[in-house]
Amino acid sequence: MVHVFRLNRTRVEAFSGVAREGLFDHLANQRLTRYRDEAHARRASWPTDSWDDDWDGPVSVHQDGSVLALRVLPAKDH
């Protein structure tokens, strides 16, 4: 899910979600134990850097597979 908002007049974009490959499907189908088991097994393969150059902002991947990323958007010309 992507949200755009203003923080002290600066436009900021936030992304939050869960790894799509299977993990989201487990949540959608209420297979919580399977979700937890697979999320735990994948932890070692998730990025550990707190900055993503392609996204151009901070990214956090939590142990449960959830992701939060923020970036400042360019100012709009009026």
Coordinates of N, CA and C in Angstrom, one line a residue:
M1 N 0.8 -1.2 0.0 CA 0.0 0.0 0.0 C 0.9 1.2 0.0
V2 N 0.6 2.2 -0.8 CA 1.3 3.4 -0.9 C 0.5 4.6 -0.5
H3 N 1.1 5.5 0.3 CA 0.4 6.7 0.8 C 1.3 7.9 0.5
V4 N 0.8 9.0 0.1 CA 1.5 10.2 -0.1 C 0.9 11.2 0.9
F5 N 1.8 11.9 1.6 CA 1.3 12.9 2.6 C 2.3 14.0 2.8
R6 N 2.0 15.0 3.5 CA 2.9 16.1 3.8 C 3.4 16.0 5.2
L7 N 4.7 16.2 5.3 CA 5.3 16.3 6.6 C 6.1 17.6 6.7
N8 N 5.6 18.5 7.5 CA 6.2 19.9 7.5 C 6.3 20.5 6.1
R9 N 5.2 20.4 5.3 CA 5.1 20.9 4.0 C 5.9 20.2 2.9
T10 N 6.6 19.1 3.3 CA 7.3 18.3 2.4 C 6.5 17.1 2.0
R11 N 6.4 16.8 0.7 CA 5.6 15.6 0.2 C 6.5 14.4 0.5
V12 N 5.9 13.4 1.1 CA 6.6 12.2 1.5 C 5.7 11.0 1.0
E13 N 6.4 10.0 0.5 CA 5.7 8.8 0.0 C 6.1 7.6 1.0
A14 N 5.1 6.9 1.4 CA 5.3 5.7 2.3 C 4.8 4.5 1.7
F15 N 5.5 3.4 1.7 CA 5.1 2.1 1.2 C 5.1 1.2 2.4
S16 N 4.0 0.4 2.5 CA 4.0 -0.7 3.5 C 3.4 -1.9 2.9
G17 N 3.9 -3.0 3.3 CA 3.4 -4.3 2.8 C 4.0 -5.5 3.3
V18 N 3.8 -6.6 2.7 CA 4.4 -7.9 3.1 C 4.9 -8.5 1.8
A19 N 5.9 -9.3 1.9 CA 6.5 -10.1 0.8 C 5.4 -10.8 0.1
R20 N 5.2 -10.6 -1.2 CA 4.1 -11.2 -2.0 C 4.2 -12.7 -2.2
E21 N 5.4 -13.1 -2.5 CA 5.6 -14.5 -2.9 C 5.1 -15.5 -1.8
G22 N 3.9 -15.8 -1.8 CA 3.3 -16.8 -0.9 C 2.9 -16.3 0.5
L23 N 3.7 -15.4 1.1 CA 3.4 -14.9 2.4 C 2.1 -14.2 2.5
F24 N 1.8 -13.3 1.6 CA 0.6 -12.6 1.6 C -0.6 -13.6 1.4
D25 N -0.4 -14.5 0.5 CA -1.5 -15.5 0.3 C -1.8 -16.3 1.6
H26 N -0.8 -16.6 2.4 CA -1.0 -17.3 3.7 C -1.9 -16.4 4.6
L27 N -1.5 -15.1 4.6 CA -2.3 -14.2 5.5 C -3.8 -14.1 5.0
A28 N -3.9 -13.9 3.7 CA -5.3 -13.8 3.1 C -6.1 -15.0 3.3
N29 N -5.5 -16.2 3.4 CA -6.2 -17.4 3.6 C -6.2 -17.9 5.1
Q30 N -5.8 -17.0 6.0 CA -5.8 -17.3 7.4 C -4.9 -18.4 7.8
R31 N -3.8 -18.6 7.1 CA -2.9 -19.7 7.5 C -1.7 -19.0 8.3
L32 N -2.0 -18.6 9.5 CA -1.0 -17.8 10.2 C 0.2 -18.6 10.7
T33 N 0.0 -19.8 11.1 CA 1.2 -20.6 11.5 C 2.1 -20.8 10.3
R34 N 1.6 -21.1 9.1 CA 2.4 -21.3 8.0 C 3.1 -20.0 7.6
Y35 N 2.4 -18.9 7.7 CA 3.0 -17.6 7.4 C 4.2 -17.3 8.4
R36 N 4.0 -17.6 9.6 CA 5.1 -17.3 10.6 C 6.3 -18.2 10.3
D37 N 6.0 -19.5 10.0 CA 7.1 -20.5 9.7 C 7.9 -20.0 8.5
E38 N 7.2 -19.7 7.4 CA 7.9 -19.3 6.2 C 8.6 -17.9 6.4
A39 N 8.0 -17.0 7.1 CA 8.6 -15.7 7.3 C 9.9 -15.9 8.1
H40 N 9.9 -16.7 9.1 CA 11.0 -17.0 9.9 C 12.1 -17.7 9.0
A41 N 11.8 -18.6 8.2 CA 12.7 -19.3 7.3 C 13.4 -18.3 6.3
R42 N 12.7 -17.3 5.9 CA 13.2 -16.3 4.9 C 14.0 -15.2 5.5
R43 N 14.0 -15.0 6.8 CA 14.7 -13.8 7.4 C 16.1 -13.6 6.9
A44 N 16.9 -14.6 6.8 CA 18.3 -14.5 6.4 C 18.5 -13.9 5.0
S45 N 17.5 -14.1 4.2 CA 17.6 -13.6 2.8 C 17.1 -12.2 2.6
W46 N 16.5 -11.6 3.6 CA 16.0 -10.2 3.5 C 17.1 -9.2 3.6
P47 N 16.9 -8.1 2.9 CA 18.0 -7.0 2.9 C 18.1 -6.5 4.3
T48 N 19.4 -6.1 4.7 CA 19.6 -5.6 6.0 C 20.0 -4.1 5.9
D49 N 20.3 -3.6 4.7 CA 20.6 -2.2 4.6 C 19.4 -1.4 4.9
S50 N 19.6 -0.2 5.6 CA 18.5 0.6 5.9 C 18.2 1.7 4.9
W51 N 19.0 1.7 3.8 CA 18.8 2.7 2.7 C 18.8 1.9 1.4
D52 N 17.8 2.2 0.6 CA 17.7 1.6 -0.8 C 17.9 2.7 -1.8
D53 N 19.0 2.5 -2.6 CA 19.3 3.5 -3.6 C 18.3 3.6 -4.7
D54 N 17.6 2.5 -5.1 CA 16.6 2.5 -6.2 C 15.4 3.3 -5.6
W55 N 15.0 3.0 -4.4 CA 13.8 3.7 -3.8 C 14.2 5.1 -3.4
D56 N 15.5 5.4 -3.1 CA 16.0 6.6 -2.6 C 15.4 7.1 -1.3
G57 N 15.4 6.1 -0.4 CA 14.9 6.4 1.0 C 15.2 5.2 1.9
P58 N 14.8 5.4 3.2 CA 15.0 4.4 4.2 C 14.0 3.2 4.0
V59 N 14.4 2.0 4.2 CA 13.6 0.8 4.1 C 13.8 0.0 5.3
S60 N 12.7 -0.5 5.9 CA 12.8 -1.4 7.0 C 12.1 -2.7 6.7
V61 N 12.8 -3.9 6.8 CA 12.1 -5.2 6.7 C 12.1 -5.8 8.0
H62 N 11.0 -6.0 8.6 CA 10.8 -6.5 10.0 C 11.0 -8.1 9.9
Q63 N 11.2 -8.7 11.0 CA 11.4 -10.1 11.1 C 10.1 -10.9 10.7
D64 N 9.0 -10.3 10.8 CA 7.7 -11.0 10.4 C 7.4 -10.8 8.9
G65 N 8.3 -10.2 8.1 CA 8.1 -10.1 6.7 C 7.5 -8.8 6.3
S66 N 7.1 -7.9 7.2 CA 6.5 -6.7 6.9 C 7.5 -5.7 6.5
V67 N 7.2 -4.8 5.5 CA 8.1 -3.8 5.0 C 7.5 -2.4 5.2
L68 N 8.4 -1.4 5.5 CA 8.0 0.0 5.6 C 9.1 0.7 4.9
A69 N 8.8 1.6 3.9 CA 9.7 2.4 3.2 C 9.2 3.8 3.1
L70 N 10.1 4.8 3.2 CA 9.7 6.2 3.1 C 10.7 6.9 2.1
R71 N 10.2 7.9 1.4 CA 11.0 8.7 0.6 C 10.4 10.1 0.4
V72 N 11.3 11.1 0.3 CA 10.8 12.5 0.0 C 10.5 12.6 -1.5
L73 N 9.4 13.1 -1.9 CA 9.0 13.3 -3.3 C 9.5 14.7 -3.7
P74 N 9.8 14.8 -5.0 CA 10.2 16.1 -5.5 C 9.1 17.1 -5.4
A75 N 9.4 18.4 -5.2 CA 8.4 19.5 -5.0 C 7.7 19.7 -6.4
K76 N 6.4 19.9 -6.3 CA 5.7 20.1 -7.6 C 5.8 21.6 -7.9
D77 N 6.0 21.9 -9.2 CA 6.0 23.2 -9.7 C 4.6 23.7 -9.8
H78 N 4.3 24.9 -9.4 CA 3.0 25.5 -9.5 C 2.9 26.5 -10.6

